[in-house]
JSON list of C-alpha atoms in Angstrom, two decimals:
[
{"chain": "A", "resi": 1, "resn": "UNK", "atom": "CA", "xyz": [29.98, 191.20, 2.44]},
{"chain": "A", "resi": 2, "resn": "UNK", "atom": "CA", "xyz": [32.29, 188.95, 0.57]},
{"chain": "A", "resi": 3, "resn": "UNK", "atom": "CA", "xyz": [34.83, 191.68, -0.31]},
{"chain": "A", "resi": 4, "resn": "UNK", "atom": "CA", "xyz": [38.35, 190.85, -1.68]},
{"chain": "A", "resi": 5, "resn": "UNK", "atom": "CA", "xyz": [41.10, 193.67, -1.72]},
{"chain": "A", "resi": 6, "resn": "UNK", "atom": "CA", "xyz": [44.01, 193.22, -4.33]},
{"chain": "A", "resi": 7, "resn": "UNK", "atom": "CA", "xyz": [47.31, 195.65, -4.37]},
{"chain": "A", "resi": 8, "resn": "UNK", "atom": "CA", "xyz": [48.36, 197.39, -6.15]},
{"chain": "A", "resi": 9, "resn": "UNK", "atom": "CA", "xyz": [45.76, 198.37, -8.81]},
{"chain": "A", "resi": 10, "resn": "UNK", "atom": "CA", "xyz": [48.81, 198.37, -11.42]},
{"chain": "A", "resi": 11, "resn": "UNK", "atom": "CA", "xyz": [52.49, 197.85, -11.85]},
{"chain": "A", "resi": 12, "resn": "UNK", "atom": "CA", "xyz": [55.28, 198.59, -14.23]},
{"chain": "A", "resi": 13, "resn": "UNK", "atom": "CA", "xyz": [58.60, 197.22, -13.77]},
{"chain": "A", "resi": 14, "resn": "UNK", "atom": "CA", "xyz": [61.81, 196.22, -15.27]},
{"chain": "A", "resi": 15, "resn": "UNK", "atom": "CA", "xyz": [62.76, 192.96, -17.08]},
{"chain": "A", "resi": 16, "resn": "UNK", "atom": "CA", "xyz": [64.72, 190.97, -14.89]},
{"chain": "A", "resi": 17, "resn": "UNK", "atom": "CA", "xyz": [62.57, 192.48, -11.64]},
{"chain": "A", "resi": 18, "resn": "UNK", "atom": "CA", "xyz": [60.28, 190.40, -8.89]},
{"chain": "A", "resi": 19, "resn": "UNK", "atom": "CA", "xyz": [56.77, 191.85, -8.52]},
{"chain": "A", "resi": 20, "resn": "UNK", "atom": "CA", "xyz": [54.30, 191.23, -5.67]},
{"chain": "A", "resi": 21, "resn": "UNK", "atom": "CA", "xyz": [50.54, 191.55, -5.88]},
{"chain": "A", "resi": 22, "resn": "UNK", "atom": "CA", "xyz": [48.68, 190.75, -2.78]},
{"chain": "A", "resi": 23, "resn": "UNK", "atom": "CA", "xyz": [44.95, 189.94, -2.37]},
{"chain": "A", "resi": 24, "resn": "UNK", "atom": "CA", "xyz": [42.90, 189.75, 1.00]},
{"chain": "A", "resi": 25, "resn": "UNK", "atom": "CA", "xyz": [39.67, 188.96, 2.33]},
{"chain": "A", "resi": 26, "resn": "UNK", "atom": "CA", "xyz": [38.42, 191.66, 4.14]},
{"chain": "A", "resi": 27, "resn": "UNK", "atom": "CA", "xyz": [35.34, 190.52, 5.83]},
{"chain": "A", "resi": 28, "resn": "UNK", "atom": "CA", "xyz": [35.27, 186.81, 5.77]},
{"chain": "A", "resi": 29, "resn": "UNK", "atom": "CA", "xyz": [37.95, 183.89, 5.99]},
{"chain": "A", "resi": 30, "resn": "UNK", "atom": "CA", "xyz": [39.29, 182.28, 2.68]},
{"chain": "A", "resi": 31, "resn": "UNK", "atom": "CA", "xyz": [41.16, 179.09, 3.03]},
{"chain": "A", "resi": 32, "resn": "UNK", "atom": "CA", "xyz": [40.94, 178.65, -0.47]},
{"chain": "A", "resi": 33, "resn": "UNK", "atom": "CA", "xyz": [41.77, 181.31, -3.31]},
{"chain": "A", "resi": 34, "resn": "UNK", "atom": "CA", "xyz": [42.29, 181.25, -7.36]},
{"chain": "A", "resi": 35, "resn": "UNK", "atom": "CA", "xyz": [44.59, 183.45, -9.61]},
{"chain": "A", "resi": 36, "resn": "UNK", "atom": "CA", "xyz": [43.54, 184.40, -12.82]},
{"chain": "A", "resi": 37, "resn": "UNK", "atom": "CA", "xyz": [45.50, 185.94, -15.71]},
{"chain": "A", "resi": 38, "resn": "UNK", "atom": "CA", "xyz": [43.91, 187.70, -18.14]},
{"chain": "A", "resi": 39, "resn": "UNK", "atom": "CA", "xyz": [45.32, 189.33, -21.67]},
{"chain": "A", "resi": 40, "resn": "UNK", "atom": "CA", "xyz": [44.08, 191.61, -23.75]},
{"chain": "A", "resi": 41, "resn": "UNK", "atom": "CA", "xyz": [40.56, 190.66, -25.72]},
{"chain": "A", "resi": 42, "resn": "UNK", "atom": "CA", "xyz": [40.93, 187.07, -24.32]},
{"chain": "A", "resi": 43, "resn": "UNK", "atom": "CA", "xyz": [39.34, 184.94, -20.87]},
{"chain": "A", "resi": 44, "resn": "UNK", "atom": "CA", "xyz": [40.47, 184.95, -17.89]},
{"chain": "A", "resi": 45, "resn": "UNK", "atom": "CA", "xyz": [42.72, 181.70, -17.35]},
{"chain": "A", "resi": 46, "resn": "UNK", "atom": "CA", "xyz": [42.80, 180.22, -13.75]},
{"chain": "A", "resi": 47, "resn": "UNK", "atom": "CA", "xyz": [46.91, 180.07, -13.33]},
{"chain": "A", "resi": 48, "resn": "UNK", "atom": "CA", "xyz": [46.67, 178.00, -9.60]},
{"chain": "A", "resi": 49, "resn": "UNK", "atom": "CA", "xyz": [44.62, 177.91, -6.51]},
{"chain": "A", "resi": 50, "resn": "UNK", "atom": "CA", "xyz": [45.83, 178.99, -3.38]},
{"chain": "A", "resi": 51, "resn": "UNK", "atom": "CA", "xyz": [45.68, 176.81, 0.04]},
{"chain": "A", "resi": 52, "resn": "UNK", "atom": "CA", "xyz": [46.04, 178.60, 2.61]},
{"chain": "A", "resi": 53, "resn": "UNK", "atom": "CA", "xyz": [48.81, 176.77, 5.22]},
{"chain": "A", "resi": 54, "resn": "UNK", "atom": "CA", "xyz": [49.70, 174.69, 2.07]},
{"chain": "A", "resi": 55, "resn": "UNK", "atom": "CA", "xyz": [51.32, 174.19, -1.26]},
{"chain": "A", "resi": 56, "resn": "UNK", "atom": "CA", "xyz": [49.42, 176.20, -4.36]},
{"chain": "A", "resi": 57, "resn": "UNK", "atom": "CA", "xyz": [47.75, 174.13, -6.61]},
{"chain": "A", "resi": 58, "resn": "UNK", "atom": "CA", "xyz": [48.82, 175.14, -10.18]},
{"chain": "A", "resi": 59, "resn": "UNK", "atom": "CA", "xyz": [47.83, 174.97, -13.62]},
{"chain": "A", "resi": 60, "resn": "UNK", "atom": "CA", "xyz": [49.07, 172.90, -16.31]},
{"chain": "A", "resi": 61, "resn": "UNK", "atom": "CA", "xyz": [51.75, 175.12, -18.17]},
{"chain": "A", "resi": 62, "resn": "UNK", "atom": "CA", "xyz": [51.84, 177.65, -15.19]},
{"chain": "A", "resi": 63, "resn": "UNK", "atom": "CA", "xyz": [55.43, 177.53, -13.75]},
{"chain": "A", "resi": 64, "resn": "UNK", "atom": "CA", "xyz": [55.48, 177.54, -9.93]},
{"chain": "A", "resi": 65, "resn": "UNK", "atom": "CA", "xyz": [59.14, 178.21, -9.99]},
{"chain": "A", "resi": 66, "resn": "UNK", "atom": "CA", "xyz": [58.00, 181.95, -11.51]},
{"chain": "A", "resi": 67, "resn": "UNK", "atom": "CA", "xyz": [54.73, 182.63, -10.15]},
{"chain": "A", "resi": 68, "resn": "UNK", "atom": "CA", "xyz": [55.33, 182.05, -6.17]},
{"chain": "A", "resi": 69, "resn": "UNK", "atom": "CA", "xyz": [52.01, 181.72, -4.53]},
{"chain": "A", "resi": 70, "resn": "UNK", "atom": "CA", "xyz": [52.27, 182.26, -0.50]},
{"chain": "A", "resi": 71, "resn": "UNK", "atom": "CA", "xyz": [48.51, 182.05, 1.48]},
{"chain": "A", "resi": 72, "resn": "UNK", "atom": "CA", "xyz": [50.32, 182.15, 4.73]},
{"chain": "A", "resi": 73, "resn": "UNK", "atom": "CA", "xyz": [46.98, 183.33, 6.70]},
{"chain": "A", "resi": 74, "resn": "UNK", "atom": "CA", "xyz": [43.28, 182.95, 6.01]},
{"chain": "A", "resi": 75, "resn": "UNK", "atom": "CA", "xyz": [42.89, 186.37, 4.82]},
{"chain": "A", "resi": 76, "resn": "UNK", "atom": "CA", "xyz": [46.15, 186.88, 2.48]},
{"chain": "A", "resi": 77, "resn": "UNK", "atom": "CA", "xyz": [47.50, 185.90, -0.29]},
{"chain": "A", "resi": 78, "resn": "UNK", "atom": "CA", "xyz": [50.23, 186.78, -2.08]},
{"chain": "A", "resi": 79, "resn": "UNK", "atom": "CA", "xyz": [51.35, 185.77, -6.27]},
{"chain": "A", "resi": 80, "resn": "UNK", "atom": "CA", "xyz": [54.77, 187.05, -6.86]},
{"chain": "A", "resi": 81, "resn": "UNK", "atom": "CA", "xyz": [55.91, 187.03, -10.33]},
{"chain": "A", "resi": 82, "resn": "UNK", "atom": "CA", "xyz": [59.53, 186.43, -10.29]},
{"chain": "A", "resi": 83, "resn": "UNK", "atom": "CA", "xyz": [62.42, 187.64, -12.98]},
{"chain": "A", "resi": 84, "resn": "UNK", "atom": "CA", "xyz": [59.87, 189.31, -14.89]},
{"chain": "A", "resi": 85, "resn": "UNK", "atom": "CA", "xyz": [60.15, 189.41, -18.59]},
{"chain": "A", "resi": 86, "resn": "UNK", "atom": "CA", "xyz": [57.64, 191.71, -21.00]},
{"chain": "A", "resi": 87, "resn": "UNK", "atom": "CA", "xyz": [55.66, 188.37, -21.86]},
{"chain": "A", "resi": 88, "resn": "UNK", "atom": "CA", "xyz": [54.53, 188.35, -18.58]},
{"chain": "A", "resi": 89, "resn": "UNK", "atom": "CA", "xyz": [52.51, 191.76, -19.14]},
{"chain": "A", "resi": 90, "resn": "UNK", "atom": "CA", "xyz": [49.06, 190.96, -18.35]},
{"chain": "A", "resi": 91, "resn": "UNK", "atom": "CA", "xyz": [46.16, 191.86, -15.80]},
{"chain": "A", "resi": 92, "resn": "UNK", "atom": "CA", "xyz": [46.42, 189.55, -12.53]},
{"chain": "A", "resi": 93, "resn": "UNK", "atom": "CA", "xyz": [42.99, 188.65, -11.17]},
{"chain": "A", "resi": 94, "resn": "UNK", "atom": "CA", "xyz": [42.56, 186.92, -8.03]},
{"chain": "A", "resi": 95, "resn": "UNK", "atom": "CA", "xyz": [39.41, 185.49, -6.48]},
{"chain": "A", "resi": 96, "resn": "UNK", "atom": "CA", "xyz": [37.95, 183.98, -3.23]},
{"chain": "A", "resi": 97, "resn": "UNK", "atom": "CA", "xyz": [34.17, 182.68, -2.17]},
{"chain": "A", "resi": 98, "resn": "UNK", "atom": "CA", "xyz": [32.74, 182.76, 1.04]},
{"chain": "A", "resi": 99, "resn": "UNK", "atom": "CA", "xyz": [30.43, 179.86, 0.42]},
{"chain": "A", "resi": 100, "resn": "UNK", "atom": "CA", "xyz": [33.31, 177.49, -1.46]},
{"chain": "A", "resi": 101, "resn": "UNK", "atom": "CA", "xyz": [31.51, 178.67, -4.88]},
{"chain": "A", "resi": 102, "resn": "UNK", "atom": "CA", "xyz": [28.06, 177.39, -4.72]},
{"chain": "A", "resi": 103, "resn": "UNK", "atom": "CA", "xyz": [25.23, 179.65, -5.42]},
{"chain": "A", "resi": 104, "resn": "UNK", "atom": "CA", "xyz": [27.01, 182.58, -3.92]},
{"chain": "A", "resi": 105, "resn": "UNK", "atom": "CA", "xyz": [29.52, 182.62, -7.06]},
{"chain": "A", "resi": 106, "resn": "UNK", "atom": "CA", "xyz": [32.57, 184.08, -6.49]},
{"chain": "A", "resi": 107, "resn": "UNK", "atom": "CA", "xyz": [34.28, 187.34, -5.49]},
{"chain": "A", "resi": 108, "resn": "UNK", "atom": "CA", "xyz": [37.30, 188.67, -7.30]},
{"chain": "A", "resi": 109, "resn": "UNK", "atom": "CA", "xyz": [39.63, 191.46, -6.33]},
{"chain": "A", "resi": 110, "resn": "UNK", "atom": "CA", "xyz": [39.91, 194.72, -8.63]},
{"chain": "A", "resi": 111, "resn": "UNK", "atom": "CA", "xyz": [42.60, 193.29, -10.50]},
{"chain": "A", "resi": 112, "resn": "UNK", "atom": "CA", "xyz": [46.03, 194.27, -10.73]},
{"chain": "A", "resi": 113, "resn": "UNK", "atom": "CA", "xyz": [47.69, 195.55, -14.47]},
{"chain": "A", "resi": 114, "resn": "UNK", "atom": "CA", "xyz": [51.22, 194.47, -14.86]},
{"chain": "A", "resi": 115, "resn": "UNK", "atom": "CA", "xyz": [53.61, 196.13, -17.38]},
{"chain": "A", "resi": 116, "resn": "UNK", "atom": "CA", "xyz": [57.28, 194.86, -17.42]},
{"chain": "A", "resi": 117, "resn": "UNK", "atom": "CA", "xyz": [59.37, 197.37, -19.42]},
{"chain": "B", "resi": 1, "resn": "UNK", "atom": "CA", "xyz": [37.01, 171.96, -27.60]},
{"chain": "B", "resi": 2, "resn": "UNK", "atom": "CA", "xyz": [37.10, 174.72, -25.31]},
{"chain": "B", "resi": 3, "resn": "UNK", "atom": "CA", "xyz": [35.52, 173.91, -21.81]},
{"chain": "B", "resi": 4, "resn": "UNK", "atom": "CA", "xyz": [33.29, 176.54, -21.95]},
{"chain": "B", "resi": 5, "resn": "UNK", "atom": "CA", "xyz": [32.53, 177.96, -25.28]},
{"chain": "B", "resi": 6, "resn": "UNK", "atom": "CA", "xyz": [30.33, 181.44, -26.49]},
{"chain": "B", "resi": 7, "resn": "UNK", "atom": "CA", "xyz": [30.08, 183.73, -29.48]},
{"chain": "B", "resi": 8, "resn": "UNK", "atom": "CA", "xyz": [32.31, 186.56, -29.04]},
{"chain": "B", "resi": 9, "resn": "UNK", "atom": "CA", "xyz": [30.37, 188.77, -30.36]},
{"chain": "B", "resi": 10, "resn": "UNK", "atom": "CA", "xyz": [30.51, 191.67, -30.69]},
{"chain": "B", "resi": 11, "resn": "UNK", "atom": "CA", "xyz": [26.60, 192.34, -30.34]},
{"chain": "B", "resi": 12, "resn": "UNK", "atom": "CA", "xyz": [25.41, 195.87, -31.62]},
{"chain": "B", "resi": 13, "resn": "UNK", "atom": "CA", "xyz": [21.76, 196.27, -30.05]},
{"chain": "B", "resi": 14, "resn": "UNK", "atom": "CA", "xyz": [19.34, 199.75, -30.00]},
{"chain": "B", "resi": 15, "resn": "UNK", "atom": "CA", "xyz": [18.56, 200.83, -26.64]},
{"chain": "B", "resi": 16, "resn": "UNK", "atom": "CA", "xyz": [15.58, 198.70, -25.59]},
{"chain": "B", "resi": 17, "resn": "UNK", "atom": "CA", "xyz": [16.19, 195.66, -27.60]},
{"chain": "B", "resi": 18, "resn": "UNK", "atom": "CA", "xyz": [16.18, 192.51, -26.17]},
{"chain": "B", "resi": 19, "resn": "UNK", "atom": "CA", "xyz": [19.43, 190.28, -26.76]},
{"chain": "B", "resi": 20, "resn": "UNK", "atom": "CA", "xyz": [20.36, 186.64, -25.92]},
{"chain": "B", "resi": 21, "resn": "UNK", "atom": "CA", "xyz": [23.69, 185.19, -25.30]},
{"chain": "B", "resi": 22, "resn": "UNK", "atom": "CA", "xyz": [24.09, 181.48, -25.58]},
{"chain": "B", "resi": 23, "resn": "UNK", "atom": "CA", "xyz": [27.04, 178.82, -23.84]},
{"chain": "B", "resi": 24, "resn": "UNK", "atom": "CA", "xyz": [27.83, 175.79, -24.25]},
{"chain": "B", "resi": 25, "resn": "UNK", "atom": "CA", "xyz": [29.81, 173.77, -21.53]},
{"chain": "B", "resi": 26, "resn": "UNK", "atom": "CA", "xyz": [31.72, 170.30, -22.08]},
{"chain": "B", "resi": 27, "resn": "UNK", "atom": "CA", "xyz": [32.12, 169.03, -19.08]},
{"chain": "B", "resi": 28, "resn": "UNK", "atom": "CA", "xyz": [28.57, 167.04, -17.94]},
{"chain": "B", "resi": 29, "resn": "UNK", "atom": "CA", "xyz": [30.08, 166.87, -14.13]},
{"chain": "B", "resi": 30, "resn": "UNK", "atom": "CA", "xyz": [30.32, 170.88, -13.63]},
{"chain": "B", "resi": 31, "resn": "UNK", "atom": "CA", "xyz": [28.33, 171.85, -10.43]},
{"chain": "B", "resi": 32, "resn": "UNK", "atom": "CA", "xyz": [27.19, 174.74, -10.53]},
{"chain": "B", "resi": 33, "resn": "UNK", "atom": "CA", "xyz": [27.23, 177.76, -13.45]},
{"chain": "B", "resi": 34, "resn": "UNK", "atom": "CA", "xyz": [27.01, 182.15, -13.36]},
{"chain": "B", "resi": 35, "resn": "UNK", "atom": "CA", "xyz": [27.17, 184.96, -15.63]},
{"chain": "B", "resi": 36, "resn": "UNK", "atom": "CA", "xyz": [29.56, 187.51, -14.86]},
{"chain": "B", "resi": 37, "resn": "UNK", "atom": "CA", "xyz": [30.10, 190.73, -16.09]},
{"chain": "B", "resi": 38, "resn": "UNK", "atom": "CA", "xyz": [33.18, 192.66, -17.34]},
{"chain": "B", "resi": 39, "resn": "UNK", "atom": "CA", "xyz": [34.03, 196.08, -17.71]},
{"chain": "B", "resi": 40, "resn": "UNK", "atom": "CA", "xyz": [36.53, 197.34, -19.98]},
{"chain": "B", "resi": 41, "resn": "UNK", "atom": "CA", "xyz": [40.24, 196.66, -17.57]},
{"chain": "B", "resi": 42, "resn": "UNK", "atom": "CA", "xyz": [38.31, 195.93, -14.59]},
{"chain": "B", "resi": 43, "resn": "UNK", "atom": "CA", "xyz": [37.30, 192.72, -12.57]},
{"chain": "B", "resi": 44, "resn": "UNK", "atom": "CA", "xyz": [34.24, 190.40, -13.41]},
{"chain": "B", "resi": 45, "resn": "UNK", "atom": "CA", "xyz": [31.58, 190.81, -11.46]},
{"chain": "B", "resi": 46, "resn": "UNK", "atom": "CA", "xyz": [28.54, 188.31, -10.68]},
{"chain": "B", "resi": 47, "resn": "UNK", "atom": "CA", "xyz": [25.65, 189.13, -12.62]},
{"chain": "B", "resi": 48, "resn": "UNK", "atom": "CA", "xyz": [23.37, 185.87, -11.48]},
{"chain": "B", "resi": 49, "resn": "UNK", "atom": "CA", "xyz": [23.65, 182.40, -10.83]},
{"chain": "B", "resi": 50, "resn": "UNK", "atom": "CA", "xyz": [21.99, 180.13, -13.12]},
{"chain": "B", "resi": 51, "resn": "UNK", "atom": "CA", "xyz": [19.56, 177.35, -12.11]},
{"chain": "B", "resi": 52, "resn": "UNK", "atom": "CA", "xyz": [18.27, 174.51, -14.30]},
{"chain": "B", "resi": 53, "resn": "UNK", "atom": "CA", "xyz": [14.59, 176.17, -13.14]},
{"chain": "B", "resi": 54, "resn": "UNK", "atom": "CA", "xyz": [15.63, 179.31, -14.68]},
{"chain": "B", "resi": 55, "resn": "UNK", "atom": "CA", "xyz": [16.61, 182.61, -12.62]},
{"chain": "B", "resi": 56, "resn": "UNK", "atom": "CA", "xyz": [15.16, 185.84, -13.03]},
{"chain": "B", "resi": 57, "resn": "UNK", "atom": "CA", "xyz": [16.57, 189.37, -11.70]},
{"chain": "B", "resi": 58, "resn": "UNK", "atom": "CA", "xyz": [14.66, 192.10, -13.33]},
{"chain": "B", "resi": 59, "resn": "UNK", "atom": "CA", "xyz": [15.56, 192.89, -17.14]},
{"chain": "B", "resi": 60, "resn": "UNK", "atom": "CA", "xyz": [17.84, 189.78, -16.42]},
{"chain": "B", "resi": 61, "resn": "UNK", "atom": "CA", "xyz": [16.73, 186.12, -17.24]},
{"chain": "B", "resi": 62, "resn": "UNK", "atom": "CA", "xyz": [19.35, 183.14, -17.26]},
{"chain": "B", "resi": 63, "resn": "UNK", "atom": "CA", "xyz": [18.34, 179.77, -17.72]},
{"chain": "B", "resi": 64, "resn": "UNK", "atom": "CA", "xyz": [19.97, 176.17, -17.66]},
{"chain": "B", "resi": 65, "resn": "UNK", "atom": "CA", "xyz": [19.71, 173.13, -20.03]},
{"chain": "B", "resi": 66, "resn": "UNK", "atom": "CA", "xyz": [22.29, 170.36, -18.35]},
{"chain": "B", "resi": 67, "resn": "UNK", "atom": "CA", "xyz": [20.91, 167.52, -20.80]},
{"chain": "B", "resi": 68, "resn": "UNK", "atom": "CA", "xyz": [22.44, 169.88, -23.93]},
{"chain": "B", "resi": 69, "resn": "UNK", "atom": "CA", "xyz": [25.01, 171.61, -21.79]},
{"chain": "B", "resi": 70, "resn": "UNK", "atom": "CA", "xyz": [23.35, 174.40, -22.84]},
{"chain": "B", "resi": 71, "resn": "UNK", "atom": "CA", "xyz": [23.18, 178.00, -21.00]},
{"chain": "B", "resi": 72, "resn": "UNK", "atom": "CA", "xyz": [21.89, 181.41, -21.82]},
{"chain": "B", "resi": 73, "resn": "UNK", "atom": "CA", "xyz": [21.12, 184.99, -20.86]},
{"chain": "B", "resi": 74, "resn": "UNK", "atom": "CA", "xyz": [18.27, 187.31, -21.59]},
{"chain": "B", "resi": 75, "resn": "UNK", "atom": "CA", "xyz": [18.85, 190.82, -21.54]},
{"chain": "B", "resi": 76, "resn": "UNK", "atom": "CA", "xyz": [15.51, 192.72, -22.33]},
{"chain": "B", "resi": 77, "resn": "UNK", "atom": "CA", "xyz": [15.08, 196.59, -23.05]},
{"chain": "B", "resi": 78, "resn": "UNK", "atom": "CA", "xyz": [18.73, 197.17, -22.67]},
{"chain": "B", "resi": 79, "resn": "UNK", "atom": "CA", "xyz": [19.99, 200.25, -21.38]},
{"chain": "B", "resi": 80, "resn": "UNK", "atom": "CA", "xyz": [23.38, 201.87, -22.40]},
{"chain": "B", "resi": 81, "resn": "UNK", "atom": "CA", "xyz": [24.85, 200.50, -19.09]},
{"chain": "B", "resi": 82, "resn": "UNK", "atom": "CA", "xyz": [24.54, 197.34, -20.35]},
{"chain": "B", "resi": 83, "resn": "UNK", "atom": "CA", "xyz": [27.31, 197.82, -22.48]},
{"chain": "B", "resi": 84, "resn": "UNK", "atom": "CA", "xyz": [29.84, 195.14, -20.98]},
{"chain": "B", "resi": 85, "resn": "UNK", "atom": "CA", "xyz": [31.26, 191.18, -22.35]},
{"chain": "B", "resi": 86, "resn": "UNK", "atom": "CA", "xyz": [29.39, 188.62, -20.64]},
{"chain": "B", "resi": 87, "resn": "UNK", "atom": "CA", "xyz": [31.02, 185.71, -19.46]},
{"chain": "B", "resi": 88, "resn": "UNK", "atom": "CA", "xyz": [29.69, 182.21, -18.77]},
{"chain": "B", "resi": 89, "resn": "UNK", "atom": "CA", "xyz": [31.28, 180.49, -16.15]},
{"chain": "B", "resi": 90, "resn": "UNK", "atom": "CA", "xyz": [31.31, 177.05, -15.19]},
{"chain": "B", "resi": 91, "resn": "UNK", "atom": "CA", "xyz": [32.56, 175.88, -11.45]},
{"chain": "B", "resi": 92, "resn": "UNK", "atom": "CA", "xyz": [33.65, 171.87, -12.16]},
{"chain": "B", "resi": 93, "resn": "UNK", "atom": "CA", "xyz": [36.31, 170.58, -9.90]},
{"chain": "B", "resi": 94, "resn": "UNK", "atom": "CA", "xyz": [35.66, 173.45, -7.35]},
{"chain": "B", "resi": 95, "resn": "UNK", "atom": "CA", "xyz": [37.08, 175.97, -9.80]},
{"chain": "B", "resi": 96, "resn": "UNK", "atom": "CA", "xyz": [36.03, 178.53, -12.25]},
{"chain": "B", "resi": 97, "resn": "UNK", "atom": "CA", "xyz": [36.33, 177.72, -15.57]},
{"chain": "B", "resi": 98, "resn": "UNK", "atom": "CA", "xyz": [35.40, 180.97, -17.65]},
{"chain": "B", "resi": 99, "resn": "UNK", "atom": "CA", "xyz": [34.43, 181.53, -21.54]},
{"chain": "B", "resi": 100, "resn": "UNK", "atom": "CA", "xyz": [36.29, 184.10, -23.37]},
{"chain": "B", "resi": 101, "resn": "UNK", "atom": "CA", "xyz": [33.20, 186.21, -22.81]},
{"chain": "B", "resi": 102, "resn": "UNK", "atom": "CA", "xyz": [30.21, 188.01, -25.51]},
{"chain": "B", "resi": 103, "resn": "UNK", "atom": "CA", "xyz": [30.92, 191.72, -26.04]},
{"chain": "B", "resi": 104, "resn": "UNK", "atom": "CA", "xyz": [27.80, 193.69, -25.84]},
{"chain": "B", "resi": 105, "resn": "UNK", "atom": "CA", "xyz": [27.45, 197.56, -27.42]},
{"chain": "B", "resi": 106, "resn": "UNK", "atom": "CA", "xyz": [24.06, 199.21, -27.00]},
{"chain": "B", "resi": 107, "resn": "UNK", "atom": "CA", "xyz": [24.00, 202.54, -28.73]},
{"chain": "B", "resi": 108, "resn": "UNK", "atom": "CA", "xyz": [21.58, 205.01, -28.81]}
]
């Protein structure tokens, strides 16, 4: 169980361009999830945590007015990177936990490689 | 500091030798603490929890020092597969907090 789907698997779009990854819970209910960035030969860096039927929770130095988080239902949720720029090239990570990240760990989606051109 | 620090690496072992990562963590409040595993371009994946009584899972052994903030994983008679970077992660504040991860390269 515990398995998170993310779409699409990679990306490549043009500077200037909106991009929208999506990430859902397929067999459980997630009121909470995280999005990670990740570039090359470095960590993965939590960017904000999603609440679902509220505001995104983000990062310091993570701009909400580019990154638009939507968890609209238990199951989905959505990072759209807006007016992309080459910069913002990276691999897109998000994750969820069915047991709110105790001994279970968490679960993370297959990722999601972004190229802006 | 970094909240979660580890050598990068990387780690050159011989199939069948046995190799230890070590973690540090700064923040004394974090709850609860896993290594993960990474593939080259593709999502971590939980390798174990990790309990102050230690945790063992087969050629796997982590273990948990919270008075030195101190974590680590065993990895005995490693197999090619285990080729990976191994990340320590540390949940505080109900979020992940990850180290930039150990590369590992058995060869033959």
């Amino acid at each position: 169980g515990a398995v998170v789907s993310q779409h699409p698997s990679w990306v490549i779009c043009k500077s200037g361009t909106s991009v929208k990854i999506e990430c859902r819970s397929l067999d459980f209910q997630a009121t909470t999830m995280f999005w990670y960035r990740q570039f090359p030969k470095q960590s993965l860096m939590l960017m904000a945590t999603s609440n679902e039927g509220s505001k995104a929770t983000y990062e310091q130095g993570v701009e909400k007015d580019k990154f638009l988080i939507n968890h609209a239902s238990l199951t989905l949720s959505t990072l759209t990177v807006t007016s992309a720029h080459p910069e913002d090239s990276s691999f897109y990570i998000c994750s969820a936990s069915l047991t709110g990240g105790g001994r279970g760990g968490y679960t993370f989606g297959s990722g999601t490689r972004l190229t802006v051109v | 500091r970094k909240e979660v620090e580890q050598d990068p690496g990387p780690f050159n072992v011989p199939e069948g030798a046995t190799v230890a990562f070590n973690c540090t963590y700064s923040n004394s409040a974090s709850q609860s603490f896993f290594w993960y595993r990474q593939d080259c371009r593709k999502e971590p994946k939980l390798l174990m929890s990790v309990y102050s009584s230690g945790n063992e899972d087969g050629r796997f052994t982590a273990q948990l020092n919270r008075a030195s903030q101190y974590i680590s994983l065993l990895i005995r008679d490693s197999k090619l597969s285990d080729s990976a970077t191994y990340l320590c992660v540390v949940n505080g504040y109900n979020k992940l907090i990850f180290g930039a991860g150990t590369r590992l390269a058995v060869h033959p």
